[in-house]
Structures are given as C-alpha cells and as structure tokens.
Amino acid sequence: MDRIVNLAKRRGFVFPSSEIYGGFRSTWDYGPLGVLLKRNVKEAWWRAMVQCRDDIVGLDAAILMAPKVWEASGHVATFSDPLVDCRNCQERFRADQLPASGACPNCGAKDSFTDARQFNLMFKTYVGPVEDDASIAWLRPETAQGIFVNFPQVQTTSRKKPPFGIAQIGKAFRNEITPGNFTFRTREFEQMELEYFVPPEEGQKWFEYWCAERLRWYRDLGIPDDLLRLRQHEADELSHYSTGTADVEYLYPWGWGELEGIANRTDFDLSKHAEFSGKDLTYFDQEGDRRYVPHVVEPSAGADRATLAFLLAAYDEEEVRGEKRTVLRLDPRLAPIKVAVLPLSKNERLSPTAKEVAASLRPSFQIDYDEAGAIGRRYRRHDEIGTPFCVTVDFDTLDDKAVTVRERDSMAQERVSIDDLVSHLSDRLPR
Ligand code: GAP
C-alpha cells in the first residue's frame, strides 16, 4: 500500500487535498494521471452499462435535492452510525468497529468509551441567505435517489418498459466518522449506480443476474479471480431498504473490502416517494393488463474504490537484466496514457519528426511526448505509469519513415511505418 501511495503522489495520480495547508482530513485530489485513470474507469462502466445495452439509459441529476427526498428515503431517520468517544484520548470511533478486547485502538485505555450515540452521516447545508430550519438541504449521500425521483420522467421520455435501468455517475457525500485507507473511505466520493426496474416477481432473478454481471466486469478489466469475491450480507447487515445484498469485495492490502454493493431494494423507494410526494409512481403493463410498483435491483459501485483496486492489482515489480522494473500492468482501456512518443535522444534532427508523429497520434489517443533523459529511463518511467506502447523515433526513421513500437508487458519491439501507425495502435488499443 505504501508503494502505491508513494507512486500515486510521486507520479501525479493522487495528492493529499489542500496539501500546502497541511492536507484536509482524508480528502484527496486526482492529479494529471489520476484524473485520466479515473475517467477511464468511469468510461468503462458507462460503456458496459449504457452504451453497449439497449435496456439502460443515463441520467445526471442534481446533487442538491428537495429535503423531503431524504425523509422519504429514510436517510434523515436512519442513515447513521453509532459513535463513541474515548474518555482518555478523546478519539472518536464507530462503535460497531471496535476491537473485541474493549481497549481503545488509539491509546490502549480499557473501558474508556462513552455510550454510543447515533450520528447522521449526511452533510447538512443551507440554501439561500438565511440559516434556519426551513432552508436546510442535504448533500446527497447516494446518487440513487436522483434516479428514483426521476423514474416517471425517464420512463415516459425514453419509452422503456421494465425490465429496464437508469444509470448515473456522480459525487456523493458522507460525514464518515473514520475515513481512511487512502481513497478507500472518504467523505466526498464518486458513485457509479444503476437502478434496474423490474416486475415484482423478477427481483431475485435480476439480483442474481447483476451479481454475476458485475463480477465479470471487474474480471474483464484485469482484476484476478483470487483478489475478487462476492459476499452475501447477513440479515443484521442489511440496509433499511434491502431484502438482499451482496458485496463485490477486493482483497486490499489490509484485507477484504467492499468495491460495490448489489441490493434488492424491492419497491421500497418508489413506494416511499409515492407516499411522500402524493404522485403515482406505478407502471402500467399493457401486455399483462396490470399496474404495479416496479421492484429495483441496484448495483452500486464506488469509482474511487474501483480506481484504487485497479491500481493495486496492476502494480508489479520484476527484475530485468539485473535491474528492478516497476510496471503497472493496467488494462490498456484503463491506462492513463496510451502511447508515449520518444525521440531516441534530444536532438535537433529527431525532434521535428518526433513532434510530427506525436501530433498525428494526438487526435486518436491520449499521448505523452517525452524527450528528456536516456531512452531506457524514459521506458521505465512509462512502465511505471502503465503506458501500453512507446513509440521511438530514431535516426533510421529519417530515411525509412518507420518507428519502433515497444509493448509494455513483453517489452517486445517491432518496426512500424509511420503511415500505418494509427491503425497499428488502434488494433491493439481496444475501447
Ligand atoms: N445506493 C446504494 C449505496 O449507496 P453503499 O454500499 O452505501 O450503497 C455503494 O455504497 C458504494 O459506494 C460502495 O460499495 C463503495 O464503493 C462506495 N462508497 C460508499 N461509501 C464510500 C466512502 N465513504 N468512500 C468511498 N467510497 C464509498
């Protein structure tokens, strides 16, 4: 984990937020490479969930919503964690995460905890200039509710019939008592959520379908089987809205941790919103000649947790000709930089051609142009950030109008004509 945190900071994947002020309580900023990696993770999710399917449409709902939404959803009443303080060191903990020994994990004091009190995890703010009860608003703790309250508009405008889904990617906020483990648990994070609306009797069938489908997505993008598992929730773990939940878990360096929750939310949310808003949220099934409140199966993934898992799973060190090589074996679809263009050396005869090659690739791929330092070191710098291909322009290029293409994992090199370069790389860089 330390190596990943170090690499992330040194190479510009993730920085502590507000670092010049000493950081800010487990918040993180994605740097130039991190933002590309995370965008690619979200793009891979959107492609699998929306673009490649005809039963799912997208949505981008506002973060601020009518406060009634959070009363109806149950979050105002029940979205809380039990909080205790250590009387000895004043540190705060979640009561359900304390060690069985009863000793304070921070100072070791015995039986030093206050009684647990419920602490609501939603961030409160005020809309408008007056800070009174009438102007309270909440930052959404999940993107899902934006989907539920838009169900009738999306269903009628898209003319979809259950089973169909609405997908959304966006920020969510939770005032976590114990954020930590780098970007794993933070107070501001991004979710990739699908609400899949189905006829009431089909909930279990689609729950099983989405468990298998979501595991397949992580595997397809390179997470090995032994680092991935599906864990069914025990009855006492279930959220207030769920009759069945399974977590997709990743074996993080500190142990198994949740990547994604897949829940059978039944008709809980639509029924509650119908009750609190007074609006009809049923669906009329013409073929079956019946009206029903759709049930919902929800695969809800964290973009930050997935990004971290892909980074961790990709990290590798090996020995090449007596030297250590660090390589991020990221799936090319996720790699932040797809192609590095490298003149063999910084030379006034090579640079113009190398810059032309770079310019010809730029509209097709995210590239990096790098001419500083020895060529071997530049290969290593790109191995370390997972760049699948390096294109080297050498003195022969000036005569034969061809370049050397080096593949990251095998380090195999082949000569490719500049005219064929875009199609050669496109064939090897699937979307
Ligand atoms: N709408 C359902 C829902 O929000 P959840 O299991 O509470 O379910 C879904 O959250 C996913 O969001 C988690 O599996 C995780 O990937 C991500 N997530 C939740 N809390 C997070 C936090 N504090 N920091 C980072 N990611 C978080």
Short mmCIF file of C-alpha atoms and ligand atoms in Angstrom, two decimals:
data_model
loop_
_atom_site.label_atom_id
_atom_site.label_comp_id
_atom_site.label_asym_id
_atom_site.label_seq_id
_atom_site.Cartn_x
_atom_site.Cartn_y
_atom_site.Cartn_z
CA MET A 1 0.00 0.00 0.00
CA ASP A 2 2.82 2.39 0.87
CA ARG A 3 4.35 1.82 -2.55
CA ILE A 4 1.09 2.66 -4.28
CA VAL A 5 0.52 5.79 -2.18
CA ASN A 6 4.09 6.82 -2.88
CA LEU A 7 3.85 6.14 -6.62
CA ALA A 8 0.48 7.90 -6.75
CA LYS A 9 1.95 11.04 -5.21
CA ARG A 10 5.31 10.99 -7.00
CA ARG A 11 3.86 10.45 -10.47
CA GLY A 12 0.74 12.61 -10.16
CA PHE A 13 -2.09 10.15 -9.67
CA VAL A 14 -3.37 11.28 -6.27
CA PHE A 15 -2.30 14.11 -3.95
CA PRO A 16 -3.47 14.97 -0.45
CA SER A 17 -6.05 17.74 -0.85
CA SER A 18 -5.05 21.27 0.21
CA GLU A 19 -1.54 19.97 0.77
CA ILE A 20 0.08 23.41 1.11
CA TYR A 21 -2.17 23.87 4.16
CA GLY A 22 -1.17 20.52 5.62
CA GLY A 23 -3.92 18.49 3.93
CA PHE A 24 -7.57 18.24 4.91
CA ARG A 25 -8.86 15.24 6.82
CA SER A 26 -8.57 12.33 4.41
CA THR A 27 -9.57 14.22 1.28
CA TRP A 28 -7.65 13.58 -1.92
CA ASP A 29 -7.18 15.25 -5.29
CA TYR A 30 -6.62 13.34 -8.53
CA GLY A 31 -3.58 14.69 -10.43
CA PRO A 32 -2.96 14.66 -14.19
CA LEU A 33 -2.57 10.86 -14.43
CA GLY A 34 -5.15 10.06 -11.74
CA VAL A 35 -7.89 12.04 -13.44
CA LEU A 36 -7.26 10.14 -16.69
CA LEU A 37 -7.27 6.77 -14.92
CA LYS A 38 -10.48 7.52 -13.03
CA ARG A 39 -12.18 8.89 -16.16
CA ASN A 40 -11.25 5.66 -17.95
CA VAL A 41 -12.75 3.59 -15.10
CA LYS A 42 -15.98 5.61 -15.31
CA GLU A 43 -15.96 5.41 -19.10
CA ALA A 44 -15.55 1.61 -18.99
CA TRP A 45 -18.51 1.42 -16.59
CA TRP A 46 -20.67 3.72 -18.75
CA ARG A 47 -19.79 1.80 -21.87
CA ALA A 48 -20.69 -1.56 -20.28
CA MET A 49 -23.84 -0.28 -18.55
CA VAL A 50 -25.29 2.24 -21.04
CA GLN A 51 -23.65 2.27 -24.47
CA CYS A 52 -23.48 -1.49 -25.05
CA ARG A 53 -27.06 -2.20 -23.85
CA ASP A 54 -30.47 -1.30 -25.15
CA ASP A 55 -32.24 -1.66 -21.77
CA ILE A 56 -30.37 1.08 -19.83
CA VAL A 57 -30.38 4.87 -20.20
CA GLY A 58 -28.33 7.51 -18.41
CA LEU A 59 -29.08 10.40 -16.09
CA ASP A 60 -27.20 13.26 -14.42
CA ALA A 61 -29.33 14.54 -11.54
CA ALA A 62 -28.54 17.47 -9.24
CA ILE A 63 -26.61 16.89 -6.02
CA LEU A 64 -28.95 19.17 -4.07
CA MET A 65 -32.49 17.81 -3.91
CA ALA A 66 -35.74 18.65 -2.12
CA PRO A 67 -35.21 17.85 1.60
CA LYS A 68 -38.37 15.70 1.52
CA VAL A 69 -36.46 13.22 -0.68
CA TRP A 70 -34.27 12.29 2.29
CA GLU A 71 -37.22 11.98 4.64
CA ALA A 72 -38.98 9.66 2.19
CA SER A 73 -35.86 7.60 1.54
CA GLY A 74 -35.32 7.02 5.26
CA HIS A 75 -31.94 8.74 5.34
CA VAL A 76 -32.94 11.51 7.78
CA ALA A 77 -34.23 8.95 10.28
CA THR A 78 -31.85 6.04 9.84
CA PHE A 79 -28.70 6.86 7.87
CA SER A 80 -26.46 6.95 10.90
CA ASP A 81 -23.54 5.19 12.54
CA PRO A 82 -23.10 4.58 16.29
CA LEU A 83 -20.41 6.97 17.55
CA VAL A 84 -18.34 6.61 20.75
CA ASP A 85 -15.56 8.76 22.24
CA CYS A 86 -12.59 7.52 24.21
CA ARG A 87 -12.68 9.46 27.51
CA ASN A 88 -8.90 9.07 27.83
CA CYS A 89 -7.63 10.34 24.44
CA GLN A 90 -10.84 11.94 23.03
CA GLU A 91 -10.51 9.98 19.77
CA ARG A 92 -13.81 9.05 18.06
CA PHE A 93 -14.73 5.60 16.74
CA ARG A 94 -17.61 3.73 15.20
CA ALA A 95 -18.95 1.52 17.98
CA ASP A 96 -19.50 -1.35 15.53
CA GLN A 97 -15.82 -1.31 14.51
CA LEU A 98 -14.21 -1.52 17.97
CA PRO A 99 -11.94 -4.49 18.76
CA ALA A 100 -13.42 -7.28 20.90
CA SER A 101 -10.82 -6.55 23.65
CA GLY A 102 -12.68 -3.33 24.54
CA ALA A 103 -9.36 -1.43 24.56
CA CYS A 104 -9.09 1.92 22.75
CA PRO A 105 -7.35 1.31 19.37
CA ASN A 106 -5.61 4.71 19.72
CA CYS A 107 -4.35 4.90 23.33
CA GLY A 108 -4.98 1.37 24.65
CA ALA A 109 -7.12 2.56 27.60
CA LYS A 110 -9.56 -0.05 28.92
CA ASP A 111 -13.34 0.57 29.28
CA SER A 112 -12.85 4.21 28.38
CA PHE A 113 -15.69 4.61 25.86
CA THR A 114 -18.74 6.82 26.23
CA ASP A 115 -22.16 5.31 25.47
CA ALA A 116 -22.84 5.07 21.74
CA ARG A 117 -24.95 7.82 20.18
CA GLN A 118 -26.36 7.81 16.66
CA PHE A 119 -24.61 10.19 14.30
CA ASN A 120 -26.30 11.02 10.97
CA LEU A 121 -23.83 10.76 8.10
CA MET A 122 -25.47 13.31 5.81
CA PHE A 123 -23.78 16.68 5.35
CA LYS A 124 -26.17 19.50 6.12
CA THR A 125 -26.10 22.86 4.38
CA TYR A 126 -28.41 25.86 3.93
CA VAL A 127 -29.89 27.05 0.66
CA GLY A 128 -30.23 30.83 0.37
CA PRO A 129 -29.06 33.56 2.73
CA VAL A 130 -30.99 32.55 5.87
CA GLU A 131 -29.69 29.70 8.00
CA ASP A 132 -32.90 28.39 9.55
CA ASP A 133 -34.73 25.05 9.61
CA ALA A 134 -36.74 25.97 6.51
CA SER A 135 -33.60 26.37 4.40
CA ILE A 136 -31.83 23.12 5.35
CA ALA A 137 -30.65 20.98 2.45
CA TRP A 138 -28.53 17.84 2.39
CA LEU A 139 -25.63 16.86 0.17
CA ARG A 140 -26.74 13.55 -1.35
CA PRO A 141 -25.23 10.51 0.38
CA GLU A 142 -26.03 8.33 -2.66
CA THR A 143 -26.84 9.18 -6.27
CA ALA A 144 -29.66 6.63 -6.29
CA GLN A 145 -32.42 8.95 -5.04
CA GLY A 146 -31.91 11.26 -8.05
CA ILE A 147 -32.81 8.24 -10.17
CA PHE A 148 -35.90 7.22 -8.16
CA VAL A 149 -37.50 10.67 -8.19
CA ASN A 150 -36.94 10.92 -11.96
CA PHE A 151 -38.35 7.44 -12.64
CA PRO A 152 -41.64 8.57 -14.27
CA GLN A 153 -39.99 11.27 -16.43
CA VAL A 154 -37.25 8.95 -17.66
CA GLN A 155 -39.62 6.04 -18.23
CA THR A 156 -42.06 8.07 -20.32
CA THR A 157 -39.48 10.06 -22.31
CA SER A 158 -37.31 7.02 -23.10
CA ARG A 159 -40.35 4.75 -23.60
CA LYS A 160 -38.59 1.90 -21.79
CA LYS A 161 -40.55 -0.95 -20.21
CA PRO A 162 -39.43 -2.99 -17.17
CA PRO A 163 -37.02 -4.65 -17.03
CA PHE A 164 -35.01 -1.52 -17.78
CA GLY A 165 -32.42 0.55 -15.95
CA ILE A 166 -31.27 4.10 -15.28
CA ALA A 167 -27.53 4.65 -14.76
CA GLN A 168 -25.77 7.58 -13.16
CA ILE A 169 -22.24 8.57 -12.18
CA GLY A 170 -21.74 11.36 -9.69
CA LYS A 171 -20.44 12.67 -6.40
CA ALA A 172 -21.86 11.56 -3.08
CA PHE A 173 -21.01 12.84 0.40
CA ARG A 174 -20.98 11.14 3.79
CA ASN A 175 -19.66 12.58 7.01
CA GLU A 176 -17.78 9.36 7.79
CA ILE A 177 -16.58 9.01 11.39
CA THR A 178 -13.48 7.09 10.41
CA PRO A 179 -12.35 7.86 6.86
CA GLY A 180 -9.07 6.26 5.87
CA ASN A 181 -7.06 3.70 3.92
CA PHE A 182 -6.11 6.29 1.29
CA THR A 183 -9.02 6.83 -1.15
CA PHE A 184 -10.96 3.77 0.11
CA ARG A 185 -13.15 5.62 2.60
CA THR A 186 -13.52 9.37 2.16
CA ARG A 187 -16.20 11.94 2.92
CA GLU A 188 -16.55 13.02 -0.70
CA PHE A 189 -16.50 10.26 -3.31
CA GLU A 190 -17.95 9.22 -6.62
CA GLN A 191 -20.52 6.52 -7.21
CA MET A 192 -21.45 4.63 -10.37
CA GLU A 193 -25.00 3.44 -9.76
CA LEU A 194 -27.58 1.54 -11.73
CA GLU A 195 -31.22 1.27 -10.64
CA TYR A 196 -32.77 -1.59 -12.59
CA PHE A 197 -36.59 -1.57 -12.55
CA VAL A 198 -38.24 -4.98 -12.88
CA PRO A 199 -41.68 -6.63 -12.49
CA PRO A 200 -42.19 -7.50 -8.78
CA GLU A 201 -41.83 -11.27 -9.22
CA GLU A 202 -38.48 -10.89 -11.06
CA GLY A 203 -36.44 -9.21 -8.30
CA GLN A 204 -34.46 -12.28 -7.23
CA LYS A 205 -33.73 -13.35 -10.81
CA TRP A 206 -32.24 -9.94 -11.70
CA PHE A 207 -30.37 -9.71 -8.39
CA GLU A 208 -28.53 -12.92 -9.34
CA TYR A 209 -28.01 -11.67 -12.90
CA TRP A 210 -26.40 -8.42 -11.74
CA CYS A 211 -24.15 -10.16 -9.17
CA ALA A 212 -22.67 -12.29 -11.97
CA GLU A 213 -22.52 -9.43 -14.45
CA ARG A 214 -20.71 -7.04 -12.14
CA LEU A 215 -18.11 -9.64 -11.10
CA ARG A 216 -17.50 -10.26 -14.80
CA TRP A 217 -16.87 -6.51 -15.37
CA TYR A 218 -14.04 -6.34 -12.80
CA ARG A 219 -12.50 -9.58 -14.12
CA ASP A 220 -12.69 -8.40 -17.71
CA LEU A 221 -10.74 -5.25 -16.78
CA GLY A 222 -7.96 -7.24 -15.20
CA ILE A 223 -8.72 -7.97 -11.54
CA PRO A 224 -7.55 -11.56 -10.95
CA ASP A 225 -10.02 -14.11 -9.53
CA ASP A 226 -8.10 -14.65 -6.29
CA LEU A 227 -8.42 -10.96 -5.39
CA LEU A 228 -12.18 -10.81 -6.01
CA ARG A 229 -15.15 -12.36 -4.22
CA LEU A 230 -18.89 -11.99 -3.76
CA ARG A 231 -20.07 -11.89 -0.15
CA GLN A 232 -23.75 -12.15 0.81
CA HIS A 233 -24.83 -9.83 3.65
CA GLU A 234 -26.09 -11.32 6.91
CA ALA A 235 -29.63 -10.24 7.91
CA ASP A 236 -28.30 -7.80 10.56
CA GLU A 237 -26.09 -6.02 7.98
CA LEU A 238 -28.87 -5.17 5.54
CA SER A 239 -29.63 -1.52 4.80
CA HIS A 240 -33.04 -0.20 5.77
CA TYR A 241 -34.28 -0.59 2.18
CA SER A 242 -32.88 -4.01 1.26
CA THR A 243 -34.14 -7.61 1.38
CA GLY A 244 -30.92 -8.98 -0.03
CA THR A 245 -27.46 -7.53 -0.60
CA ALA A 246 -24.19 -8.96 -1.85
CA ASP A 247 -20.90 -7.09 -1.88
CA VAL A 248 -18.29 -7.43 -4.59
CA GLU A 249 -15.13 -7.38 -2.49
CA TYR A 250 -11.47 -6.87 -3.35
CA LEU A 251 -8.56 -8.19 -1.34
CA TYR A 252 -6.97 -4.85 -0.40
CA PRO A 253 -3.58 -4.89 1.38
CA TRP A 254 -5.43 -4.57 4.74
CA GLY A 255 -7.94 -7.36 3.94
CA TRP A 256 -11.22 -7.85 2.07
CA GLY A 257 -13.09 -4.60 1.46
CA GLU A 258 -16.22 -3.57 -0.42
CA LEU A 259 -15.91 -2.45 -4.03
CA GLU A 260 -19.57 -2.48 -4.85
CA GLY A 261 -22.90 -3.34 -3.21
CA ILE A 262 -25.64 -5.12 -5.15
CA ALA A 263 -29.01 -4.79 -3.42
CA ASN A 264 -32.55 -5.95 -3.97
CA ARG A 265 -34.33 -2.73 -2.92
CA THR A 266 -37.79 -4.15 -3.72
CA ASP A 267 -40.44 -1.42 -4.17
CA PHE A 268 -39.24 0.41 -1.04
CA ASP A 269 -38.01 3.61 -2.70
CA LEU A 270 -40.72 4.14 -5.31
CA SER A 271 -43.46 3.35 -2.74
CA LYS A 272 -41.98 5.79 -0.21
CA HIS A 273 -41.65 8.56 -2.80
CA ALA A 274 -45.23 7.93 -3.96
CA GLU A 275 -46.38 8.22 -0.34
CA PHE A 276 -44.38 11.39 0.49
CA SER A 277 -44.94 13.21 -2.84
CA GLY A 278 -48.52 12.11 -3.42
CA LYS A 279 -47.61 11.22 -7.02
CA ASP A 280 -48.43 7.98 -8.77
CA LEU A 281 -45.18 6.10 -9.43
CA THR A 282 -46.75 2.89 -10.71
CA TYR A 283 -46.17 1.39 -14.11
CA PHE A 284 -48.99 0.14 -16.33
CA ASP A 285 -48.05 -3.11 -18.03
CA GLN A 286 -50.24 -3.21 -21.14
CA GLU A 287 -49.40 -6.75 -22.14
CA GLY A 288 -50.14 -8.15 -18.69
CA ASP A 289 -53.03 -5.70 -18.21
CA ARG A 290 -51.87 -4.82 -14.70
CA ARG A 291 -50.48 -1.87 -12.77
CA TYR A 292 -47.58 -2.31 -10.35
CA VAL A 293 -44.80 -0.53 -8.48
CA PRO A 294 -41.59 -1.83 -10.08
CA HIS A 295 -39.04 -3.55 -7.87
CA VAL A 296 -35.46 -2.34 -8.07
CA VAL A 297 -32.16 -4.18 -8.24
CA GLU A 298 -29.22 -1.87 -7.64
CA PRO A 299 -25.54 -2.48 -8.43
CA SER A 300 -23.82 0.48 -6.72
CA ALA A 301 -20.09 0.85 -7.27
CA GLY A 302 -17.52 3.34 -5.97
CA ALA A 303 -15.42 4.96 -8.71
CA ASP A 304 -12.63 5.76 -6.23
CA ARG A 305 -12.55 2.27 -4.75
CA ALA A 306 -12.53 0.68 -8.20
CA THR A 307 -9.72 3.02 -9.32
CA LEU A 308 -7.69 2.09 -6.24
CA ALA A 309 -8.30 -1.64 -6.78
CA PHE A 310 -7.24 -1.44 -10.44
CA LEU A 311 -4.06 0.40 -9.39
CA LEU A 312 -3.25 -2.13 -6.68
CA ALA A 313 -3.95 -5.16 -8.87
CA ALA A 314 -1.83 -3.73 -11.70
CA TYR A 315 1.25 -2.94 -9.60
CA ASP A 316 4.15 -5.27 -10.29
CA GLU A 317 7.90 -5.32 -9.75
CA GLU A 318 10.24 -7.61 -11.67
CA GLU A 319 13.92 -7.95 -12.44
CA VAL A 320 15.05 -7.20 -15.98
CA ARG A 321 18.72 -7.69 -16.83
CA GLY A 322 19.71 -7.29 -13.19
CA GLU A 323 17.63 -4.15 -12.62
CA LYS A 324 14.32 -3.68 -10.85
CA ARG A 325 11.48 -2.73 -13.16
CA THR A 326 8.21 -1.33 -11.74
CA VAL A 327 5.33 -1.84 -14.12
CA LEU A 328 1.65 -1.06 -13.86
CA ARG A 329 0.01 -3.85 -15.83
CA LEU A 330 -3.19 -1.87 -16.32
CA ASP A 331 -5.66 -3.00 -18.94
CA PRO A 332 -4.94 -0.69 -21.92
CA ARG A 333 -8.54 0.60 -21.69
CA LEU A 334 -7.74 1.98 -18.23
CA ALA A 335 -4.16 3.17 -18.80
CA PRO A 336 -3.98 6.98 -18.42
CA ILE A 337 -1.50 7.44 -21.30
CA LYS A 338 -1.98 5.09 -24.24
CA VAL A 339 1.13 5.95 -26.26
CA ALA A 340 4.39 7.71 -25.39
CA VAL A 341 6.31 9.28 -28.26
CA LEU A 342 10.03 9.33 -27.56
CA PRO A 343 12.81 10.62 -29.80
CA LEU A 344 15.83 8.36 -29.25
CA SER A 345 17.67 11.34 -27.85
CA LYS A 346 17.11 15.05 -27.54
CA ASN A 347 18.45 16.01 -30.96
CA GLU A 348 17.56 18.78 -33.36
CA ARG A 349 17.36 16.35 -36.28
CA LEU A 350 15.00 13.95 -34.46
CA SER A 351 12.71 16.36 -32.60
CA PRO A 352 10.76 17.76 -35.60
CA THR A 353 9.88 14.28 -36.89
CA ALA A 354 9.06 13.01 -33.39
CA LYS A 355 6.79 16.03 -32.81
CA GLU A 356 5.05 15.37 -36.14
CA VAL A 357 4.45 11.74 -35.14
CA ALA A 358 3.08 12.92 -31.79
CA ALA A 359 0.76 15.42 -33.49
CA SER A 360 -0.53 12.73 -35.87
CA LEU A 361 -1.43 10.42 -32.94
CA ARG A 362 -2.92 13.03 -30.62
CA PRO A 363 -6.46 13.14 -32.08
CA SER A 364 -6.75 9.35 -31.72
CA PHE A 365 -5.05 8.62 -28.38
CA GLN A 366 -4.08 10.21 -25.08
CA ILE A 367 -0.34 10.53 -25.70
CA ASP A 368 2.72 11.87 -23.92
CA TYR A 369 5.74 13.38 -25.63
CA ASP A 370 8.94 12.97 -23.65
CA GLU A 371 12.47 13.74 -24.81
CA ALA A 372 14.30 14.30 -21.51
CA GLY A 373 16.87 11.73 -20.34
CA ALA A 374 18.20 8.37 -21.50
CA ILE A 375 15.77 6.27 -23.58
CA GLY A 376 15.94 3.34 -21.11
CA ARG A 377 14.91 5.60 -18.26
CA ARG A 378 12.04 7.01 -20.28
CA TYR A 379 10.78 3.46 -20.99
CA ARG A 380 10.87 2.77 -17.25
CA ARG A 381 9.01 5.98 -16.45
CA HIS A 382 6.23 4.87 -18.77
CA ASP A 383 6.22 1.27 -17.49
CA GLU A 384 5.68 2.69 -14.02
CA ILE A 385 2.51 4.55 -15.05
CA GLY A 386 1.18 1.72 -17.22
CA THR A 387 1.62 3.19 -20.72
CA PRO A 388 0.90 0.24 -23.07
CA PHE A 389 3.03 1.46 -26.02
CA CYS A 390 6.17 3.54 -26.50
CA VAL A 391 6.93 4.81 -30.00
CA THR A 392 10.60 5.62 -30.59
CA VAL A 393 11.81 7.89 -33.35
CA ASP A 394 15.47 7.20 -34.22
CA PHE A 395 17.92 8.21 -36.95
CA ASP A 396 16.71 5.40 -39.26
CA THR A 397 13.24 6.99 -39.08
CA LEU A 398 14.55 9.93 -41.10
CA ASP A 399 15.25 7.52 -44.00
CA ASP A 400 12.76 4.66 -43.69
CA LYS A 401 9.79 6.70 -42.32
CA ALA A 402 9.21 3.98 -39.71
CA VAL A 403 9.33 3.94 -35.89
CA THR A 404 9.94 1.31 -33.20
CA VAL A 405 6.84 0.34 -31.21
CA ARG A 406 7.60 -1.22 -27.82
CA GLU A 407 4.92 -3.10 -25.87
CA ARG A 408 4.87 -2.58 -22.09
CA ASP A 409 4.44 -6.12 -20.70
CA SER A 410 6.55 -8.18 -23.10
CA MET A 411 8.92 -5.28 -23.91
CA ALA A 412 8.85 -6.70 -27.48
CA GLN A 413 9.72 -4.18 -30.18
CA GLU A 414 8.61 -4.01 -33.79
CA ARG A 415 9.22 -1.63 -36.65
CA VAL A 416 6.07 0.05 -38.00
CA SER A 417 5.73 2.51 -40.85
CA ILE A 418 4.55 5.97 -39.75
CA ASP A 419 1.76 5.76 -42.33
CA ASP A 420 0.38 2.61 -40.64
CA LEU A 421 0.95 3.76 -37.06
CA VAL A 422 -2.58 4.93 -36.15
CA SER A 423 -4.20 1.75 -37.45
CA HIS A 424 -1.47 -0.46 -35.92
CA LEU A 425 -2.03 1.09 -32.49
CA SER A 426 -5.84 1.24 -32.86
CA ASP A 427 -5.90 -2.53 -33.45
CA ARG A 428 -4.01 -3.05 -30.19
CA LEU A 429 -5.84 -0.48 -28.07
CA PRO A 430 -9.46 -1.67 -27.87
CA ARG A 431 -12.09 0.66 -26.46
N1 GAP B 1 -27.11 3.42 -3.27
C1 GAP B 1 -26.55 2.37 -2.51
C2 GAP B 1 -25.36 2.75 -1.79
O1 GAP B 1 -25.00 3.91 -1.73
P1 GAP B 1 -23.36 1.75 -0.41
O2 GAP B 1 -22.93 0.31 -0.25
O3 GAP B 1 -23.54 2.55 0.82
O4 GAP B 1 -24.71 1.67 -1.25
C3 GAP B 1 -22.08 1.98 -2.66
O5 GAP B 1 -22.33 2.49 -1.38
C4 GAP B 1 -20.62 2.08 -2.99
O6 GAP B 1 -20.17 3.43 -2.85
C5 GAP B 1 -19.70 1.27 -2.07
O7 GAP B 1 -19.62 -0.08 -2.48
C6 GAP B 1 -18.39 1.99 -2.23
O8 GAP B 1 -17.72 1.54 -3.41
C7 GAP B 1 -18.82 3.43 -2.44
N2 GAP B 1 -18.68 4.15 -1.16
C8 GAP B 1 -19.57 4.20 -0.15
N3 GAP B 1 -19.11 4.96 0.87
C9 GAP B 1 -17.88 5.41 0.47
C10 GAP B 1 -16.88 6.24 1.07
N4 GAP B 1 -17.06 6.79 2.29
N5 GAP B 1 -15.73 6.46 0.39
C11 GAP B 1 -15.54 5.92 -0.84
N6 GAP B 1 -16.45 5.14 -1.45
C12 GAP B 1 -17.60 4.88 -0.81
#
